[in-house]
């Protein structure tokens, strides 16, 4: 309770300052701090049916909805060398990407697809030869559809063995050049979105969430979350036993973490905020760092929450070398005074018994204090583990439906000003957290270029670079944020007021 009220005080101190007014530069960050940008396989690669790749959960879900798909996406599979050149131009330290399990081992287990293997070897070699560190995510919502059809994917304990075998191939083949591995991307969002809400792969849910064709929102998110934790622990153990001494890498686990603050200073809202933190963050971090689920969840969910055996608890605890934080914005939390019925089939939100306010605007307001709240919460509640910010960004609406001519937006540089302000503010917020003792070691912009977005298709863009998705060649063009980030990574001091924005625009006016 005291921690939440302390975090609320941080919120009050910074709530009315959406911009970072401090002057700072890259040299202010600790030695070894990594700046990068990211993508994921399905969103960037394309070549969905080429060279032996078979469908994943993403393919199946996206082809069942009218929001486009990643069949071609950015065509990174064919254009990766050009993209690495852009990374060099942007002065990135590192590039975060995911490996497509269904490209590397198309059937989920069994023979390795040699063409898929060669693609990732080529990509990693291209990065390393240009001085860019590869940061690899093993799982980004995209196991082969064949495993889903055969035994239900993450709902089945068999997935742990197959995932460990797949990870072993990655460590064996790529580990000499990869030092940072993330096992699971956004484990909490995958479990909730895919098995409670039905919005993300594999699209399972039940009433009262939504009326999906299959699923059980009252129990499946917890089964999946449990198996994700056991799979992560198994993979971490495999790496430490077989590869760590030779390769010297680290194994992490990533979560989507909102900057949660109480709606009011009342004790009820503070308690509700702690409960929400337990459900969203503690659900995974407490087992990873302390060996068991939060007491709040165990009391509320009861027998529907799986139980770790003593051996499993020991294996999960301490299996994470770093925490990958995916953070975009803040949300306020209100206690629900009239408790919903937990009889029948209560969903994830019924158990949590809280109400979430919206972020300050749908496109993510500049609330850098929210980043500070997240990092302070992790420091205070979980023993200050090493942290990498694996995604953080602001999007803009800018694309027409794919297949139609791209709008020529003469105001593109103006439209990107909010993204520049966001990056400046949040990167500055990370620096403040480091100075306050947070062991944060890297910041990755989401995303390196505009991608196929699961919940937005091609109508929203998070990228530092635009991609003309109506052009068969998928032409890339830098946005104002790409120039700002590049300048910052070259060592230029970061300070943004109205004059600074004008100078940035003027400096690169000929590029638009």
XYZ file of C-alpha atoms in Angstrom:
512
model
C 0.000 0.000 0.000
C 2.741 2.461 0.997
C 4.572 1.762 -2.268
C 1.489 2.552 -4.334
C 0.919 5.806 -2.452
C 4.577 6.703 -3.004
C 4.168 6.055 -6.706
C 1.046 8.200 -6.650
C 3.203 11.001 -5.281
C 5.542 10.589 -8.258
C 2.511 10.867 -10.517
C 1.404 14.096 -8.863
C 4.889 15.528 -9.246
C 5.061 14.874 -12.972
C 1.448 14.615 -14.132
C 1.331 18.055 -15.633
C 4.664 17.836 -17.396
C 4.200 15.891 -20.620
C 7.583 16.983 -21.937
C 11.068 16.518 -20.607
C 12.613 19.935 -20.052
C 16.060 18.673 -19.092
C 19.095 18.796 -21.330
C 20.728 15.398 -21.644
C 22.782 13.411 -24.115
C 23.744 9.836 -24.757
C 26.906 10.273 -22.703
C 24.762 10.715 -19.578
C 23.725 7.045 -19.680
C 25.805 4.323 -18.017
C 28.591 2.693 -19.968
C 27.197 -0.242 -21.911
C 23.648 1.115 -22.033
C 22.052 -0.116 -25.270
C 19.895 1.962 -27.596
C 18.041 0.148 -30.350
C 14.798 -0.396 -32.212
C 12.682 -3.444 -32.881
C 10.414 -5.466 -35.127
C 8.903 -8.954 -35.019
C 8.953 -11.750 -37.578
C 5.339 -11.764 -38.749
C 5.107 -7.980 -38.773
C 8.329 -7.376 -40.714
C 9.509 -10.399 -42.689
C 6.695 -11.198 -45.106
C 7.511 -14.183 -47.360
C 4.807 -16.033 -45.457
C 4.677 -18.992 -47.837
C 8.238 -18.924 -49.176
C 11.191 -21.247 -48.680
C 9.418 -23.800 -46.530
C 7.699 -21.575 -43.985
C 4.312 -22.840 -42.812
C 1.415 -20.982 -41.140
C 1.599 -19.781 -37.556
C -1.142 -18.558 -35.227
C -0.725 -15.061 -36.646
C -1.406 -16.244 -40.203
C -4.548 -18.079 -39.163
C -6.060 -15.260 -37.108
C -5.168 -12.450 -39.501
C -6.577 -14.287 -42.509
C -9.840 -14.748 -40.620
C -10.314 -10.990 -40.137
C -10.571 -7.993 -42.423
C -7.557 -6.033 -41.180
C -4.907 -7.095 -43.652
C -2.186 -9.631 -42.960
C 1.565 -10.118 -42.881
C 1.913 -12.151 -46.075
C 4.281 -9.502 -47.460
C 4.436 -6.961 -44.622
C 7.700 -4.968 -44.974
C 9.310 -7.748 -47.036
C 12.186 -7.803 -44.574
C 12.936 -11.360 -45.654
C 14.232 -9.977 -48.950
C 15.236 -6.464 -47.885
C 17.117 -7.123 -44.647
C 20.451 -5.914 -46.046
C 18.931 -2.577 -46.998
C 17.346 -2.348 -43.568
C 20.644 -3.000 -41.813
C 22.113 -0.091 -43.778
C 19.311 2.089 -42.428
C 20.141 0.896 -38.920
C 23.725 1.981 -39.453
C 22.484 5.364 -40.702
C 20.357 5.649 -37.561
C 23.366 4.806 -35.348
C 21.603 1.942 -33.573
C 23.533 -0.129 -31.053
C 21.134 -3.044 -31.354
C 18.261 -4.460 -33.359
C 15.526 -6.449 -31.659
C 13.732 -9.011 -33.822
C 11.968 -12.314 -33.351
C 12.565 -15.679 -34.962
C 9.616 -17.288 -36.698
C 9.288 -20.770 -35.229
C 7.233 -21.797 -38.266
C 10.030 -20.660 -40.585
C 12.808 -22.391 -38.677
C 10.956 -25.607 -37.757
C 7.796 -25.450 -39.894
C 5.972 -28.344 -38.223
C 6.851 -27.219 -34.714
C 9.224 -30.103 -34.137
C 11.241 -32.362 -36.363
C 13.509 -31.282 -39.228
C 14.989 -27.798 -39.327
C 14.145 -25.833 -42.459
C 17.590 -25.117 -43.914
C 16.442 -22.080 -45.900
C 14.868 -20.564 -42.822
C 17.991 -21.322 -40.811
C 20.166 -19.668 -43.436
C 17.997 -16.543 -43.482
C 18.502 -15.952 -39.769
C 22.205 -16.731 -39.987
C 22.513 -14.216 -42.813
C 20.536 -11.572 -40.923
C 22.573 -11.989 -37.754
C 25.844 -11.958 -39.674
C 24.785 -8.796 -41.504
C 24.007 -7.104 -38.205
C 27.207 -8.188 -36.493
C 29.389 -7.233 -39.449
C 27.977 -3.705 -39.219
C 28.512 -3.446 -35.477
C 24.852 -3.893 -34.524
C 24.007 -6.211 -31.655
C 21.197 -8.712 -32.337
C 18.635 -9.007 -29.553
C 16.452 -12.032 -30.277
C 12.930 -12.828 -29.125
C 12.124 -16.525 -29.412
C 8.349 -16.271 -29.263
C 6.106 -13.444 -30.460
C 2.581 -14.970 -30.433
C 3.521 -17.229 -33.345
C 3.951 -20.943 -32.773
C 3.241 -23.163 -35.789
C -0.459 -23.715 -36.399
C 0.230 -27.442 -36.582
C 0.940 -27.533 -32.827
C -2.288 -25.677 -32.119
C -4.207 -28.168 -34.242
C -2.463 -31.198 -32.769
C -2.767 -30.559 -29.036
C -3.969 -27.011 -28.356
C -0.639 -25.209 -28.182
C 0.017 -23.468 -24.868
C -3.040 -25.032 -23.265
C -1.128 -28.307 -23.268
C 1.903 -29.175 -21.154
C 3.463 -30.805 -24.243
C 4.248 -27.327 -25.553
C 7.021 -26.954 -22.972
C 9.126 -29.724 -24.495
C 8.589 -28.571 -28.079
C 9.411 -24.955 -27.205
C 12.568 -26.012 -25.384
C 13.709 -28.064 -28.376
C 13.058 -25.124 -30.719
C 14.979 -22.777 -28.406
C 17.862 -25.248 -28.262
C 18.176 -25.079 -32.056
C 18.312 -21.279 -31.845
C 20.971 -21.312 -29.140
C 23.057 -23.870 -31.006
C 22.864 -22.140 -34.376
C 22.859 -18.445 -33.455
C 24.175 -18.208 -29.905
C 27.775 -17.354 -30.753
C 26.575 -13.953 -31.965
C 23.489 -13.383 -29.791
C 24.014 -12.283 -26.201
C 20.495 -11.152 -25.280
C 17.586 -13.576 -25.610
C 13.968 -12.926 -24.666
C 11.976 -16.142 -24.416
C 8.387 -14.862 -24.467
C 7.097 -11.538 -25.747
C 4.420 -9.859 -23.616
C 3.411 -13.009 -21.774
C 0.587 -11.256 -19.935
C -0.923 -9.749 -23.088
C -0.599 -13.029 -24.981
C -2.432 -14.847 -22.177
C -5.144 -12.212 -21.743
C -5.539 -11.116 -25.357
C -5.442 -14.600 -26.814
C -7.409 -16.532 -24.177
C -9.607 -13.988 -22.358
C -10.375 -11.225 -24.872
C -10.016 -13.178 -28.115
C -8.338 -10.220 -29.854
C -4.877 -11.702 -30.369
C -3.716 -15.154 -31.502
C -5.182 -17.722 -31.108
C -8.412 -15.744 -30.636
C -10.003 -17.783 -27.842
C -12.499 -16.471 -25.282
C -15.913 -16.980 -23.761
C -18.668 -14.825 -22.347
C -18.715 -12.370 -20.621
C -15.591 -11.197 -22.501
C -16.738 -11.953 -26.033
C -18.416 -14.755 -27.871
C -15.541 -16.526 -29.619
C -16.001 -19.818 -31.422
C -14.070 -21.579 -28.661
C -12.393 -20.890 -25.339
C -12.957 -20.464 -21.610
C -11.955 -17.056 -20.269
C -12.366 -18.140 -16.660
C -9.470 -20.600 -16.695
C -7.488 -20.657 -19.962
C -5.450 -17.456 -19.386
C -4.024 -18.949 -16.189
C -3.244 -22.334 -17.755
C -1.428 -20.604 -20.607
C 0.439 -18.240 -18.282
C 1.528 -21.187 -16.154
C 2.837 -23.126 -19.141
C 4.648 -20.033 -20.440
C 6.467 -19.714 -17.122
C 7.399 -23.398 -17.069
C 8.564 -23.220 -20.687
C 10.672 -20.149 -19.968
C 12.236 -21.899 -16.975
C 12.949 -24.985 -19.073
C 14.589 -22.924 -21.813
C 16.607 -20.906 -19.297
C 17.810 -24.098 -17.652
C 18.779 -25.585 -21.028
C 20.769 -22.483 -21.929
C 22.628 -22.369 -18.629
C 23.441 -26.073 -18.734
C 24.603 -26.281 -22.356
C 25.487 -22.854 -23.714
C 26.056 -20.068 -21.200
C 29.660 -20.909 -20.351
C 30.633 -20.820 -24.036
C 28.353 -18.086 -25.311
C 28.017 -15.801 -22.295
C 24.482 -14.665 -23.055
C 21.503 -13.735 -20.892
C 17.909 -14.963 -20.861
C 14.995 -12.597 -20.230
C 11.215 -12.547 -20.186
C 9.030 -9.638 -21.293
C 5.786 -8.154 -20.006
C 3.497 -5.336 -21.068
C 3.451 -2.961 -18.105
C 1.206 0.077 -17.837
C 2.075 3.002 -15.630
C -0.747 2.329 -13.166
C -1.757 5.030 -10.717
C -4.795 5.321 -8.413
C -7.587 7.498 -9.780
C -7.808 9.230 -6.397
C -5.715 9.319 -3.241
C -8.224 7.076 -1.454
C -7.108 3.891 0.268
C -9.579 1.883 -1.844
C -8.057 3.059 -5.121
C -4.533 2.487 -3.810
C -5.509 -1.070 -2.855
C -7.109 -1.589 -6.265
C -3.945 -0.363 -7.968
C -1.834 -2.849 -6.036
C -4.305 -5.583 -6.961
C -4.057 -4.611 -10.631
C -0.257 -4.665 -10.401
C -0.426 -8.153 -8.913
C -2.687 -9.408 -11.691
C -0.859 -7.787 -14.596
C 2.747 -7.871 -13.433
C 3.040 -9.990 -10.310
C 1.283 -12.846 -12.103
C 4.595 -13.465 -13.881
C 7.279 -11.524 -12.018
C 6.568 -12.992 -8.587
C 7.071 -16.592 -9.798
C 10.142 -15.579 -11.811
C 11.789 -13.764 -8.917
C 10.225 -15.321 -5.802
C 8.863 -18.695 -6.934
C 5.072 -18.363 -6.596
C 2.009 -16.361 -7.615
C 0.865 -13.302 -5.637
C -1.313 -14.101 -2.638
C -3.947 -11.776 -4.089
C -4.348 -14.011 -7.122
C -4.288 -17.230 -5.129
C -7.042 -15.979 -2.811
C -9.238 -14.591 -5.570
C -8.877 -17.185 -8.309
C -8.610 -20.201 -6.063
C -8.448 -23.617 -7.698
C -8.594 -22.172 -11.215
C -5.053 -20.867 -10.772
C -2.525 -23.667 -11.377
C -0.177 -24.594 -8.549
C 3.598 -24.919 -8.830
C 5.096 -28.067 -7.413
C 8.082 -27.533 -5.144
C 10.414 -28.552 -7.979
C 8.689 -26.274 -10.495
C 8.849 -23.354 -8.086
C 12.594 -23.848 -7.674
C 13.062 -24.042 -11.438
C 11.024 -20.925 -12.218
C 12.519 -18.824 -9.426
C 15.666 -17.076 -10.613
C 15.295 -18.247 -14.219
C 15.233 -14.683 -15.528
C 18.481 -12.752 -16.053
C 16.604 -9.591 -16.988
C 13.061 -8.253 -17.211
C 11.928 -6.981 -20.593
C 9.522 -4.076 -20.123
C 7.085 -3.124 -22.859
C 5.589 0.215 -21.899
C 3.629 2.830 -23.781
C 1.440 4.882 -21.464
C -0.337 5.347 -18.149
C -3.734 4.237 -16.902
C -5.691 5.163 -13.796
C -7.216 2.502 -11.550
C -10.491 2.710 -9.638
C -11.728 0.226 -7.080
C -15.023 -1.463 -7.956
C -17.258 -1.109 -4.903
C -19.989 -3.388 -6.209
C -18.111 -6.639 -6.726
C -19.066 -8.659 -9.815
C -20.299 -12.200 -9.334
C -17.547 -14.802 -9.558
C -20.006 -17.625 -10.137
C -20.302 -19.240 -13.563
C -17.475 -18.199 -15.887
C -15.876 -15.000 -14.601
C -13.219 -13.566 -16.878
C -9.818 -12.103 -16.028
C -11.196 -8.629 -15.304
C -13.950 -9.947 -13.030
C -11.312 -11.511 -10.811
C -9.257 -8.327 -10.718
C -12.186 -6.215 -9.451
C -10.843 -2.922 -10.764
C -11.805 -0.353 -13.350
C -9.197 1.010 -15.737
C -9.314 4.574 -16.939
C -8.160 5.321 -20.448
C -4.750 6.758 -21.152
C -4.810 10.508 -21.598
C -5.416 10.081 -25.310
C -5.837 7.092 -27.576
C -2.575 7.736 -29.375
C -0.664 7.604 -26.079
C -0.121 10.884 -24.315
C 3.352 11.989 -23.339
C 3.441 10.821 -19.735
C 7.123 10.075 -19.067
C 6.372 9.921 -15.362
C 4.523 6.675 -16.176
C 7.817 5.123 -17.263
C 9.354 6.313 -14.019
C 6.439 4.805 -12.078
C 6.970 1.433 -13.789
C 10.708 1.344 -13.171
C 10.341 2.521 -9.581
C 7.690 -0.139 -8.960
C 9.949 -2.893 -10.306
C 12.865 -1.579 -8.248
C 10.897 -1.423 -5.005
C 8.748 -4.541 -5.393
C 11.070 -6.989 -7.127
C 14.561 -6.306 -5.859
C 15.727 -4.051 -8.703
C 16.478 -6.691 -11.371
C 18.217 -5.721 -14.628
C 15.665 -4.185 -17.018
C 15.584 -3.568 -20.753
C 12.841 -1.367 -22.187
C 12.013 -3.553 -25.196
C 9.210 -1.439 -26.639
C 8.173 2.147 -26.116
C 6.645 4.452 -28.681
C 3.787 6.513 -30.017
C 1.828 5.784 -33.175
C 0.106 7.953 -35.737
C -2.744 7.205 -38.113
C -1.401 7.426 -41.625
C -2.124 4.520 -43.941
C -4.903 3.808 -46.374
C -6.130 0.297 -46.957
C -3.326 -1.797 -48.419
C -3.431 -2.058 -52.176
C -4.548 1.540 -52.701
C -2.133 4.368 -53.525
C -0.299 5.803 -50.560
C -1.376 9.307 -49.652
C 1.328 11.852 -50.241
C 1.293 13.622 -46.909
C 3.104 16.926 -47.188
C 2.615 17.361 -43.444
C 4.444 14.141 -42.539
C 7.186 15.923 -40.664
C 4.596 17.880 -38.655
C 2.652 14.698 -37.904
C 5.812 13.120 -36.527
C 6.509 15.900 -34.039
C 4.462 14.168 -31.288
C 6.570 11.027 -31.742
C 9.784 13.043 -31.411
C 8.431 14.677 -28.261
C 7.391 11.292 -26.892
C 10.783 9.669 -27.498
C 12.611 12.647 -26.044
C 10.437 12.615 -22.932
C 10.514 8.869 -22.321
C 14.222 8.452 -22.950
C 14.725 11.304 -20.499
C 12.401 9.546 -18.049
C 14.554 6.434 -18.228
C 17.608 8.521 -17.378
C 15.842 9.938 -14.314
C 14.990 6.411 -13.194
C 18.589 5.294 -13.615
C 19.743 8.234 -11.518
C 17.208 7.119 -8.894
C 18.797 3.685 -8.771
C 16.942 1.631 -11.391
C 19.130 -1.023 -13.043
C 17.825 -0.244 -16.530
C 20.284 -1.247 -19.235
C 18.684 -0.503 -22.585
C 15.914 1.222 -24.528
C 14.419 -0.069 -27.781
C 12.088 2.103 -29.835
C 9.034 0.368 -31.229
C 9.333 0.133 -34.093
C 12.257 0.523 -36.442
C 9.852 0.973 -39.338
C 6.105 0.905 -39.811
C 4.905 -2.687 -39.649
C 1.780 -4.764 -39.942
C 0.159 -4.140 -36.557
C -2.019 -6.862 -35.083
C -4.664 -4.481 -33.750
C -4.276 -1.740 -36.341
C -3.274 -3.401 -39.592
C -1.575 -0.923 -41.899
C -3.578 2.080 -40.723
C -1.234 2.980 -37.871
C 2.498 3.475 -37.901
C 4.906 3.264 -34.970
C 8.040 3.355 -37.094
C 11.033 5.630 -37.267
C 10.764 4.946 -40.997
C 7.650 4.938 -43.145
C 7.031 2.044 -45.523
C 4.961 2.501 -48.663
C 2.910 -0.684 -48.451
C 1.323 -0.008 -51.835
C 4.726 -0.024 -53.500
C 5.827 -3.541 -54.547
C 9.337 -2.541 -53.448
C 8.107 -1.390 -50.029
C 10.110 1.831 -50.155
C 11.349 3.048 -46.760
C 11.627 6.747 -45.889
C 12.903 8.336 -42.670
C 10.525 10.279 -40.473
C 11.528 13.253 -38.371
C 11.855 10.893 -35.395
C 14.476 8.849 -37.254
C 16.591 11.969 -37.713
C 16.119 13.010 -34.091
C 17.025 9.546 -32.777
C 20.061 9.373 -35.037
C 21.282 12.770 -33.849
C 20.771 11.769 -30.226
C 22.679 8.516 -30.726
C 25.525 10.467 -32.328
C 25.875 12.350 -29.060
C 23.956 15.554 -29.680
C 22.331 17.064 -26.614
C 18.600 16.451 -26.379
C 16.462 19.450 -25.538
C 13.094 20.089 -27.108
C 11.247 23.342 -26.820
C 9.374 25.060 -29.642
C 12.621 26.488 -30.962
C 14.306 23.091 -30.833
C 11.490 21.569 -32.890
C 11.806 24.325 -35.487
C 15.557 23.804 -35.718
C 15.104 20.051 -36.160
C 12.546 20.569 -38.918
C 14.705 23.146 -40.633
C 17.782 20.935 -40.462
C 16.036 18.138 -42.345
C 13.522 20.114 -44.402
C 15.112 19.035 -47.685
C 14.542 15.386 -46.764
C 10.747 15.664 -46.929
